[in-house]
XYZ file of C-alpha atoms in Angstrom:
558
model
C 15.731 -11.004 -13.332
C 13.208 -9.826 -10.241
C 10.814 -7.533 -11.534
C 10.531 -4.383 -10.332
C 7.200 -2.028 -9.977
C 7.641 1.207 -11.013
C 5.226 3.960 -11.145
C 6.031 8.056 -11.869
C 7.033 6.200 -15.110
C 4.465 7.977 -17.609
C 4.911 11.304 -19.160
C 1.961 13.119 -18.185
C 1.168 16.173 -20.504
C 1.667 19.423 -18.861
C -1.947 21.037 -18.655
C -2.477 23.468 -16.372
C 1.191 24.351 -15.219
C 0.120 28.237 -15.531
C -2.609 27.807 -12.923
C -0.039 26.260 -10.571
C 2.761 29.033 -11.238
C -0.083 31.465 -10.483
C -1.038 30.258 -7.230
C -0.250 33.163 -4.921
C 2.247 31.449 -1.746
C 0.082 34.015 0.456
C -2.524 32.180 0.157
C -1.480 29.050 2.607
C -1.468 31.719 5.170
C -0.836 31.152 8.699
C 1.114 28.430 9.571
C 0.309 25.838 7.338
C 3.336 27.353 4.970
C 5.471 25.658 7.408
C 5.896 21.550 7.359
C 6.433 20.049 10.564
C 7.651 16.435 9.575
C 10.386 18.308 10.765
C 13.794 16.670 12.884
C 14.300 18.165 16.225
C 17.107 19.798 15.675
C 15.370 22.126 12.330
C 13.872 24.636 14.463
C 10.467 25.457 16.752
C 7.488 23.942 15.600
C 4.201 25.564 14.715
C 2.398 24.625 17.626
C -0.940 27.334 16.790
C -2.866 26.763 13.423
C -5.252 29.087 13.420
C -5.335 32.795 13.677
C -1.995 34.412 12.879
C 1.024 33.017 12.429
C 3.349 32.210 14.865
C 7.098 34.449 14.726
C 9.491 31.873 13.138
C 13.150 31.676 14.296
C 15.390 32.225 11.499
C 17.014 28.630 12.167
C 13.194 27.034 11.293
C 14.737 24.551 8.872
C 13.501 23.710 5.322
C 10.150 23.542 5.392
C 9.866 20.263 3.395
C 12.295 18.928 5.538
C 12.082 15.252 6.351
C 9.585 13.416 9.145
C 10.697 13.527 12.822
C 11.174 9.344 13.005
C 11.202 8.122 16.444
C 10.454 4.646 18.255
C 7.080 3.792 17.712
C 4.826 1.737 18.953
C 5.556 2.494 22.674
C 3.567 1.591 25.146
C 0.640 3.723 27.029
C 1.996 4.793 30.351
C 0.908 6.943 33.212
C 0.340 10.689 33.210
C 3.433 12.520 34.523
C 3.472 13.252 38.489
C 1.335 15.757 39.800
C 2.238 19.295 40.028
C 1.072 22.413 41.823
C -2.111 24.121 39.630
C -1.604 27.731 38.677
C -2.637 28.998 42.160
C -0.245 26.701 43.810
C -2.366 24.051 45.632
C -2.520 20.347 44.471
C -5.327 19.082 42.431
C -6.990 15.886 42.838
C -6.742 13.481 39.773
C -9.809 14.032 37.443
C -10.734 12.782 34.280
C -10.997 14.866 31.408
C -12.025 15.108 27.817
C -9.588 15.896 24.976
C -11.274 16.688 21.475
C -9.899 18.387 18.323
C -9.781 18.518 14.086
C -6.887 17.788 12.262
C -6.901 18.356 8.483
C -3.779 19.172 5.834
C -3.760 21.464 3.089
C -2.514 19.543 0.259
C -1.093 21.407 -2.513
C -2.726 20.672 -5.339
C -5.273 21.687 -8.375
C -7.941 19.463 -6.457
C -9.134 19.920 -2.873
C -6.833 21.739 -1.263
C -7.949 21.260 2.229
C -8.151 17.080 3.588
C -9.010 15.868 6.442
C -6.830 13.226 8.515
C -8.753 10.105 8.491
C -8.696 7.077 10.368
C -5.523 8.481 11.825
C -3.437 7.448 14.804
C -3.265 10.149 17.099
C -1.469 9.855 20.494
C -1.523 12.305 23.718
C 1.827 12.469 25.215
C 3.478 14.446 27.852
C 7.145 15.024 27.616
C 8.485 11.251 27.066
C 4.936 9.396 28.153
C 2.304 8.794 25.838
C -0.146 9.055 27.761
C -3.108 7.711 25.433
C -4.223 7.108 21.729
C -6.853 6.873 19.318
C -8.030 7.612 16.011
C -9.578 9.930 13.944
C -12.308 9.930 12.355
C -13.569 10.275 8.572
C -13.770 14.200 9.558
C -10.306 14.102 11.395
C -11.625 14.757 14.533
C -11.222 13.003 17.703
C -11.965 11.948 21.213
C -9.743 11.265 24.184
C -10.760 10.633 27.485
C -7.387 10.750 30.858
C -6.890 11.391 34.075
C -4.507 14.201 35.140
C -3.817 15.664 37.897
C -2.627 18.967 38.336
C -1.481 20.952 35.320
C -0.034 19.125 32.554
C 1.216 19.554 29.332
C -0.522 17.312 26.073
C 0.934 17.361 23.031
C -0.712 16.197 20.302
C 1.372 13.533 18.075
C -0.085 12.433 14.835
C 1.487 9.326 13.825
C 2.416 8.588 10.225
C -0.347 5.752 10.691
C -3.868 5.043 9.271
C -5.883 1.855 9.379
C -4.667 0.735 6.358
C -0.950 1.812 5.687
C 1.773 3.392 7.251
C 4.820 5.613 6.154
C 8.235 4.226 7.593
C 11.899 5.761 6.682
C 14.551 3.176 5.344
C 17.027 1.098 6.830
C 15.377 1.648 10.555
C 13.659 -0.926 11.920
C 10.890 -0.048 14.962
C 11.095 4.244 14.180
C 8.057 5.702 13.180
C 7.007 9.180 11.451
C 5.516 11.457 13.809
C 4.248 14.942 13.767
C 3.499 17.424 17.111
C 0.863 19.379 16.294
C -0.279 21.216 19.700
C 0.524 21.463 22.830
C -1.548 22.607 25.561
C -1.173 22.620 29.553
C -4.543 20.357 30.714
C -5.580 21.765 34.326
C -8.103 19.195 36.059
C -10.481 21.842 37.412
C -11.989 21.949 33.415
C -12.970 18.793 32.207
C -13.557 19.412 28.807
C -10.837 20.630 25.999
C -11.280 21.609 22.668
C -8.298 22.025 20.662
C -9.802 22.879 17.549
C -8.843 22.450 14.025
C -5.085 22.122 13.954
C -4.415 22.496 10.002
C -0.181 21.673 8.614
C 0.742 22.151 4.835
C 1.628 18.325 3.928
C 5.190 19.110 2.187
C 6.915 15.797 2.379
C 4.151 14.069 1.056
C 3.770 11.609 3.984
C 0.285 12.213 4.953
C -0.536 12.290 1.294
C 0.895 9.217 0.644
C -1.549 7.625 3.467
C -4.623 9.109 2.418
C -4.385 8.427 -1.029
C -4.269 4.144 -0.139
C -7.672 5.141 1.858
C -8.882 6.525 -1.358
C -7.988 3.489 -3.343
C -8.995 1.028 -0.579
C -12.157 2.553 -0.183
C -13.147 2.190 -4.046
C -11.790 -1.288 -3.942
C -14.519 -1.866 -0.857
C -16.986 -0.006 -2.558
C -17.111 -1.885 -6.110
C -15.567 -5.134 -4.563
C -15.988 -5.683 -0.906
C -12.432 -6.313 -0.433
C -9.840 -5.223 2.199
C -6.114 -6.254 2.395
C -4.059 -5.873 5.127
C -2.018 -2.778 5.884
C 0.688 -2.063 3.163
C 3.802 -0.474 4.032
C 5.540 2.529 2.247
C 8.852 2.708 3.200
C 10.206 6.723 2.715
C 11.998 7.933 1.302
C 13.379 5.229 -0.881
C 15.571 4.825 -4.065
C 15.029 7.217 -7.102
C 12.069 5.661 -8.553
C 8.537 4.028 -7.349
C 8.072 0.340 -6.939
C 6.641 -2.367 -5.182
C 8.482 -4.969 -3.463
C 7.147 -8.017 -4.162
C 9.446 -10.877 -3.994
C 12.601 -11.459 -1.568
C 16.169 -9.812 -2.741
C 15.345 -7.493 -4.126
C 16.951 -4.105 -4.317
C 14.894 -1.443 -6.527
C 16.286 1.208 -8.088
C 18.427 3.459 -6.421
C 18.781 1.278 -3.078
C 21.750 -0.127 -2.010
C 19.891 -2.440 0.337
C 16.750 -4.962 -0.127
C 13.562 -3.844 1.592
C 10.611 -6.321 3.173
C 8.366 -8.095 1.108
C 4.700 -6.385 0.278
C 6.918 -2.888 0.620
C 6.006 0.276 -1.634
C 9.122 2.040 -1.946
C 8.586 5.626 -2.711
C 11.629 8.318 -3.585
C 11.883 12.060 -2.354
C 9.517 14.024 -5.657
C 11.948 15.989 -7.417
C 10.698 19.557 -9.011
C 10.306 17.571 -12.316
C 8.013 15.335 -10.944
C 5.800 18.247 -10.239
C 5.657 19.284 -14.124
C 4.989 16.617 -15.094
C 2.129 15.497 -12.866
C 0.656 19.709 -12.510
C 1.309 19.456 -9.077
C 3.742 16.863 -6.848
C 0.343 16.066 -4.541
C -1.327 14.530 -7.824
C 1.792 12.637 -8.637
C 2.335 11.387 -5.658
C -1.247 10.231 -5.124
C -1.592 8.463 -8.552
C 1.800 6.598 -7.913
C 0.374 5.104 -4.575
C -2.497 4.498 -7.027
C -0.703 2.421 -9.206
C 1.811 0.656 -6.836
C -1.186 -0.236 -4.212
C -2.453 -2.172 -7.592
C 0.589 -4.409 -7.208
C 0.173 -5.089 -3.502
C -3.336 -6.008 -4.132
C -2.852 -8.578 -6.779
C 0.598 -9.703 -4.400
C -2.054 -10.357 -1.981
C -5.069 -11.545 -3.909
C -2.704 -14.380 -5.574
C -1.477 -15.489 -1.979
C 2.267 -14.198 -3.003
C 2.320 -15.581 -6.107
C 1.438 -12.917 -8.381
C 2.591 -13.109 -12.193
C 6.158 -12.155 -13.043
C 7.746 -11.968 -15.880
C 10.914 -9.515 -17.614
C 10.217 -6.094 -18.403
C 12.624 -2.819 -19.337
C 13.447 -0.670 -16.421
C 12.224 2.417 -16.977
C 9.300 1.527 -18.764
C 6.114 2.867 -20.063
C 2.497 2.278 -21.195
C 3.318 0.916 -24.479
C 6.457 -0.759 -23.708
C 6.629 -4.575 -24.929
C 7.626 -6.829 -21.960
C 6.447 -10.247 -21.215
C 2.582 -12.041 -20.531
C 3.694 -12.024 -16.287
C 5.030 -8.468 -16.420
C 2.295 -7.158 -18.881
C -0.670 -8.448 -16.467
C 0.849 -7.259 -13.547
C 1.609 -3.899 -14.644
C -1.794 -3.357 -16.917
C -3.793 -3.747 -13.580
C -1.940 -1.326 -11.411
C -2.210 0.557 -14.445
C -6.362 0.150 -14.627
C -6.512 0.426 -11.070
C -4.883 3.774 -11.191
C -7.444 5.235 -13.923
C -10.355 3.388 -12.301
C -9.590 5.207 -8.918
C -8.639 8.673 -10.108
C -10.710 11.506 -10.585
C -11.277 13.694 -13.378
C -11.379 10.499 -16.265
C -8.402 9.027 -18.128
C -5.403 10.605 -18.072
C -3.270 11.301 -21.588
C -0.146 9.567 -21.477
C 3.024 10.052 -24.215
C 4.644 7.243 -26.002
C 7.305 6.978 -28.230
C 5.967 7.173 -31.771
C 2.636 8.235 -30.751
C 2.107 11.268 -29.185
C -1.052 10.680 -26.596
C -3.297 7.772 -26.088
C -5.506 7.384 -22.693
C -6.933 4.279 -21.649
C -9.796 4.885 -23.277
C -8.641 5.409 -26.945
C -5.097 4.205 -27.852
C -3.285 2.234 -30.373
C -0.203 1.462 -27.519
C 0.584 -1.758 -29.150
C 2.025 -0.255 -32.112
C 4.126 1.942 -30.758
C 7.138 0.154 -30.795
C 6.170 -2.318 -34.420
C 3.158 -2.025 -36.157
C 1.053 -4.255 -37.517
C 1.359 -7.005 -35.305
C -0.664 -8.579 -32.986
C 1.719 -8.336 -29.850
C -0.474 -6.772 -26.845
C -1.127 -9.342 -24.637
C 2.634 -8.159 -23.636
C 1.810 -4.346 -23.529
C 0.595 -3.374 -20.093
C -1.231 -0.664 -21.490
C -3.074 -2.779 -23.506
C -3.479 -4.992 -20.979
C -5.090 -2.295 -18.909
C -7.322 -0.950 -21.457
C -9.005 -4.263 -22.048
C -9.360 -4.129 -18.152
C -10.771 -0.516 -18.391
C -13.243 -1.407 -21.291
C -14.498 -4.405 -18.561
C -14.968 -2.354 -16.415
C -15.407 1.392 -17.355
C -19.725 2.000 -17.513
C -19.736 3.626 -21.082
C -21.296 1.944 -23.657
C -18.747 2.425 -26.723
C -17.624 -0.840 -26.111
C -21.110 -2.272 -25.774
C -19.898 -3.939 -21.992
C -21.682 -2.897 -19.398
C -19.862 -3.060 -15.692
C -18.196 -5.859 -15.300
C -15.835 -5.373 -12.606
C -17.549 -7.876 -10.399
C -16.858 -10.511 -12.950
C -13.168 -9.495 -13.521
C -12.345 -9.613 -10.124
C -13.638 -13.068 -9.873
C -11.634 -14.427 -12.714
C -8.690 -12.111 -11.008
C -8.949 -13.813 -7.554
C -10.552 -17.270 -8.469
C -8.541 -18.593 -11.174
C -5.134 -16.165 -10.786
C -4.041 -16.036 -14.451
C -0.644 -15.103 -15.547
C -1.523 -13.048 -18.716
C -3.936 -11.732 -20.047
C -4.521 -14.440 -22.632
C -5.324 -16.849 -19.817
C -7.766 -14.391 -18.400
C -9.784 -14.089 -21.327
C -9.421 -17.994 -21.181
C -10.892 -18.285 -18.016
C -13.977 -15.808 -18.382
C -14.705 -18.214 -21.288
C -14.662 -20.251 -19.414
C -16.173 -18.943 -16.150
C -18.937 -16.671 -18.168
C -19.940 -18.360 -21.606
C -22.793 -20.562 -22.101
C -23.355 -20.014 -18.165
C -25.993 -17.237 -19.442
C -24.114 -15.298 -16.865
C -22.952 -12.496 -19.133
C -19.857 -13.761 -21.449
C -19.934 -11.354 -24.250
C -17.656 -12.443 -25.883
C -18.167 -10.976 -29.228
C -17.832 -7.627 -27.784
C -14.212 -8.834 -25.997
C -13.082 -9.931 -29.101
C -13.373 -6.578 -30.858
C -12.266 -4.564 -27.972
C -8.920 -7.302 -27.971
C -8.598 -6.205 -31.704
C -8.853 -2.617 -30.829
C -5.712 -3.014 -28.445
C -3.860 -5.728 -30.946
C -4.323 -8.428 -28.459
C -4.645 -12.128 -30.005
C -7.862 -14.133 -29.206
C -7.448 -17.329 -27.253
C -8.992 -20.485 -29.047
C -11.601 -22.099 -26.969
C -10.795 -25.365 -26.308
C -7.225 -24.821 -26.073
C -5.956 -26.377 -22.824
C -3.136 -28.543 -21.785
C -1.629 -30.714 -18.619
C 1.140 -30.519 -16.415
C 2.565 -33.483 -14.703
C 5.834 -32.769 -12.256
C 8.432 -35.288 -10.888
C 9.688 -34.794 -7.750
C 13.268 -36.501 -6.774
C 14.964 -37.855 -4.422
C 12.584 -40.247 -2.958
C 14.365 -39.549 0.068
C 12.459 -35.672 -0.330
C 9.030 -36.856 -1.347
C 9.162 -39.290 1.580
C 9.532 -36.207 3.888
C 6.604 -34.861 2.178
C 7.484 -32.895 -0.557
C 4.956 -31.432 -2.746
C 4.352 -29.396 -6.153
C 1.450 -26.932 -6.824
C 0.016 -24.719 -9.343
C -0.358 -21.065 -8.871
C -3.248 -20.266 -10.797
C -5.211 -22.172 -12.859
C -8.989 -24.518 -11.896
C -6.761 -27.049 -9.472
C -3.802 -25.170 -7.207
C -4.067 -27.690 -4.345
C -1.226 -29.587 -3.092
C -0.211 -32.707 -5.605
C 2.266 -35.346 -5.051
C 5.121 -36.116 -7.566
C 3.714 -37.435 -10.742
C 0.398 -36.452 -10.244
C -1.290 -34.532 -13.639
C -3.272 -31.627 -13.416
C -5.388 -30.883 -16.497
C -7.736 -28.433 -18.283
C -4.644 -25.913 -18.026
C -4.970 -22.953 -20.777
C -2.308 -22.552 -23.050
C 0.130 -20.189 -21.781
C 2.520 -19.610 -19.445
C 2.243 -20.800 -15.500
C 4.017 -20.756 -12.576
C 4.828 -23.824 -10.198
C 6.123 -23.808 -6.551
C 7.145 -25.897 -4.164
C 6.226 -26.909 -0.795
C 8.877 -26.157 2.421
C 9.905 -29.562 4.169
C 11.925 -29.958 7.460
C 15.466 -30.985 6.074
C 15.383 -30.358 2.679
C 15.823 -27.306 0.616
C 12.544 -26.742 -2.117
C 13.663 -25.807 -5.677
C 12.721 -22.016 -6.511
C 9.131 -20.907 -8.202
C 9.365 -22.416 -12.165
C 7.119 -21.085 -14.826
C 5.965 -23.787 -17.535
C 4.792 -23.460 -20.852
C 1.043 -25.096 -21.230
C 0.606 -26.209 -24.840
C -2.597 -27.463 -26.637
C -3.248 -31.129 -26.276
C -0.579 -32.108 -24.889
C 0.617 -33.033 -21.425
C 3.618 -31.349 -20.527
C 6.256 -33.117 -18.290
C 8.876 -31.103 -15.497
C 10.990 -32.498 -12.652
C 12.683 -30.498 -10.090
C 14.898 -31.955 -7.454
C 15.036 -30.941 -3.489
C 18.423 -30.567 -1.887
C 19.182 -31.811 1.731
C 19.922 -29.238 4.116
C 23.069 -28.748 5.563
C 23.117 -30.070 8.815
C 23.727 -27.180 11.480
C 26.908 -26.335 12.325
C 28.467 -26.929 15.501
C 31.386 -25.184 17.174
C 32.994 -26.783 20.872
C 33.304 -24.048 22.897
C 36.860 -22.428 24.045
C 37.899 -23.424 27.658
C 36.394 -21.258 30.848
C 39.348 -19.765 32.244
C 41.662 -21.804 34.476
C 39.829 -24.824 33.525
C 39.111 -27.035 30.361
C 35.800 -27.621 28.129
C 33.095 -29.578 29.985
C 34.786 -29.524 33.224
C 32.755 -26.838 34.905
C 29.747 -26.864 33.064
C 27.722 -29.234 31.200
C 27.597 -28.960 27.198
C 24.228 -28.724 25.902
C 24.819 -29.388 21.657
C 21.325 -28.901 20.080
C 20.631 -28.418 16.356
C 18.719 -24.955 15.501
């Protein structure tokens, strides 16, 4: 079974909903009550966002209607031809300055007014874009061209920031873009200043993109670490998740998206109870399902798996792979968030937060089972990290990220396993007393010290390792390249994953996870397959004449 990601999973309690109800519409004022993610075809666009608003056709369209998507990138061309200036005469070509704001009330019990950052913003005129840049941390921005005569700038904000960008499904190359303002430039004034140009962010797109700034940012902060841009494909199937492997189709799709994908659905009206306002649900889901794209990328592609129920919930009992995986989008989610832990429902219990929660018995009690509870999982990341002292653990999140990114574990078991490991008797800050009562707290068994294994794989045919075949570990002290038979020891006990290198001709055997036991060396083989050779078709005769008799037959294998 591929596992899916899925975040806007939790039942959030439903604080506040009277403030929201009671938020007066007149209050967005002007034109930011109008969303202009807008097709086309949906009516005029707001093109003034400031002073009073524009007259609105009665046609306007919804106004959380989708994105305008259109081909994007294109490439920077030349200003349109010049035309006569207002008095009629021809103006030479002159270079002038284009500046502006650009900001988006988001609707929600926090800030209500953001600015676009780090933003791709493009000048075009009619089809030409004419040229780009970005915004800055204040939204504003800075564009130097050369027109000549009067011409009309729009300005296009793309659905693009340096670290993400918000695509719709099933269409390669198109691109979410928003015209904000459009102005006619007249050479004879060098200097424009557009602004602020303010839009009410309905359709969640630019919402989406500044939350993964938010959560990149922290990750920088506390971390130093950057990934590459994500991409959140919208909208897409009913629920959140994160594509992580090939195949797969997530809920509600009829079709498999890329790899390193978050797939995001249109927010419903109960999403918005549930989360006091859709702008807070929204961001805390890219929260959670940017978690999974960072440990995707952080374990090189090879981030744990493992079964887990779809839907499926803080205290829901999966698997070591799933429960990992989960319990640090899950931490990552909290850590990032404003306003401290948020209360969460669970069958059988009726609130927990990260902080304070007995998830693990949920579902049985009495048992010792949450090392396969991701919110367990997460709280004994939280605890690691968080800077309060109940726990008696000061910040650690340096340390966890190390034994995250270093030594990749698959469960939480073998992460405790390698911070021994890493951290004790190093004088570097193991303890390990104080983990062992906070993995009691959350039900989660304590790994024996000195419980490692080995792994030795076989690799057949000959013919295969001849060509190079080769076996590796995903996680673990050793994940270098070994050759069949080969042993790799001082494994913790537990479950890990082995994969297999590509080789010209032969088709590797899929990812296999292996159970490490104590003492002992276990023992797998997996067996390559020769590729097919190609396929090769003769061609059908030219007309009036026969194959190879007016042309030469090249036959090359692709």
């Amino acid at each position: 079974m591929k596992e899916r990601r899925t975040g806007w999973k939790r039942a959030r309690f439903l604080v506040g909903l009277p403030i929201l109800i009671a938020i007066p519409l007149t209050w967005l004022g002007g034109c930011m009550w109008r969303d202009a993610w807008t097709t086309p075809d949906e009516g005029a666009e707001c093109r003034t966002c400031s002073g009073a608003p524009e007259a609105q056709p009665a046609n306007a369209g919804d106004p959380y209607g989708p994105p305008q998507v259109v081909d994007w990138p294109v490439s920077i061309q030349e200003a349109q031809e010049p035309t006569a200036d207002l008095q009629g005469a021809a103006a030479a070509p002159r270079a002038v300055t284009i500046t502006g704001t650009i900001m988006f009330w988001k609707l929600s019990l926090q800030a209500p007014t953001i600015a676009v950052r780090r933003a791709q913003v493009a000048l075009v005129s009619g089809d030409k874009v004419l040229a780009s840049t970005w915004t800055s941390d204040s939204g504003s921005f800075s564009v130097n061209l050369t027109v000549a005569g009067n011409t009309d700038v729009t300005v296009r904000l793309c659905a693009i920031n340096r670290k993400a960008r918000v695509v719709p499904p099933d269409a390669p190359g198109k691109q979410y873009i928003r015209d904000l303002k459009t102005v006619t430039v007249n050479p004879n004034k060098t200097s424009w200043n557009l602004g602020t140009m303010r839009f009410l962010e309905g359709s969640y797109v630019w919402i989406m993109l500044d939350a993964v700034l938010v959560v990149s940012d922290w990750l920088f902060k506390n971390v130093q670490y950057q990934r590459p841009e994500v991409r959140i494909q919208y909208p897409s199937g009913n629920w959140p998740h994160y594509h992580n492997r090939n195949g797969q189709v997530g809920p509600g799709e009829s079709t498999t998206s890329p790899v390193d994908t978050i797939c995001m659905p249109d927010p419903k009206f109960s999403e918005f109870l549930l989360c006091l306002t859709g702008a807070d649900c929204v961001e805390n889901t890219i929260f959670h399902e940017y978690g999974h794209a960072v440990l995707w990328s952080i374990y090189a592609g090879n981030d744990p798996v493992g079964n887990g129920p779809t839907p499926h919930h803080v205290c829901s009992e999966s698997s070591e792979g799933w429960a990992i995986n989960e319990g640090f989008a899950f931490f990552l989610e909290q850590a990032v968030r404003t306003g401290g832990p948020s209360l969460f429902a669970c069958p059988r219990e009726s609130k927990g937060s990260i902080e304070t929660n007995t998830w693990h018995n949920a579902n049985d009690a009495g048992d010792t089972d949450g090392h396969i509870v991701e919110g367990s999982v997460a709280s004994v990341f939280w605890d690691i990290h968080d800077g309060a002292n109940d726990d008696k653990i000061p910040f650690k999140l340096r340390e966890l990220w190390t034994v995250l990114t270093l030594d990749r574990p698959n469960s939480i078991l073998g992460f405790l396993t390698a911070w021994l490991a890493r951290y004790c008797g190093t004088g570097s800050g193991c303890y390990e007393e104080q983990l062992k009562a906070v993995c009691s707290l959350y039900g989660i068994p304590w790994p024996q010290t000195g419980q490692v294994g080995s792994l030795r794989v076989t690799i057949e045919p000959s013919g295969a390792r001849n060509a190079g075949a080769q076996w590796r570990l995903t996680s673990g002290p050793d994940i270098s390249w070994k050759n069949s038979d080969a042993t790799v020891g001082n494994l913790a006990v537990g479950t890990h994953t082995v994969t297999f290198k590509a080789v010209s001709g032969w088709t590797a055997p899929a990812d296999a996870s292996v159970t490490i036991s104590a003492n002992q060396t276990t023992a797998m083989t997996r067996t390559y397959s020769q590729a097919a050779p190609p396929t090769i078709t003769t061609p059908s005769p030219l007309p009036g004449g026969t194959v190879g008799a007016s042309y030469n037959q090249s036959l090359a294998a692709t």
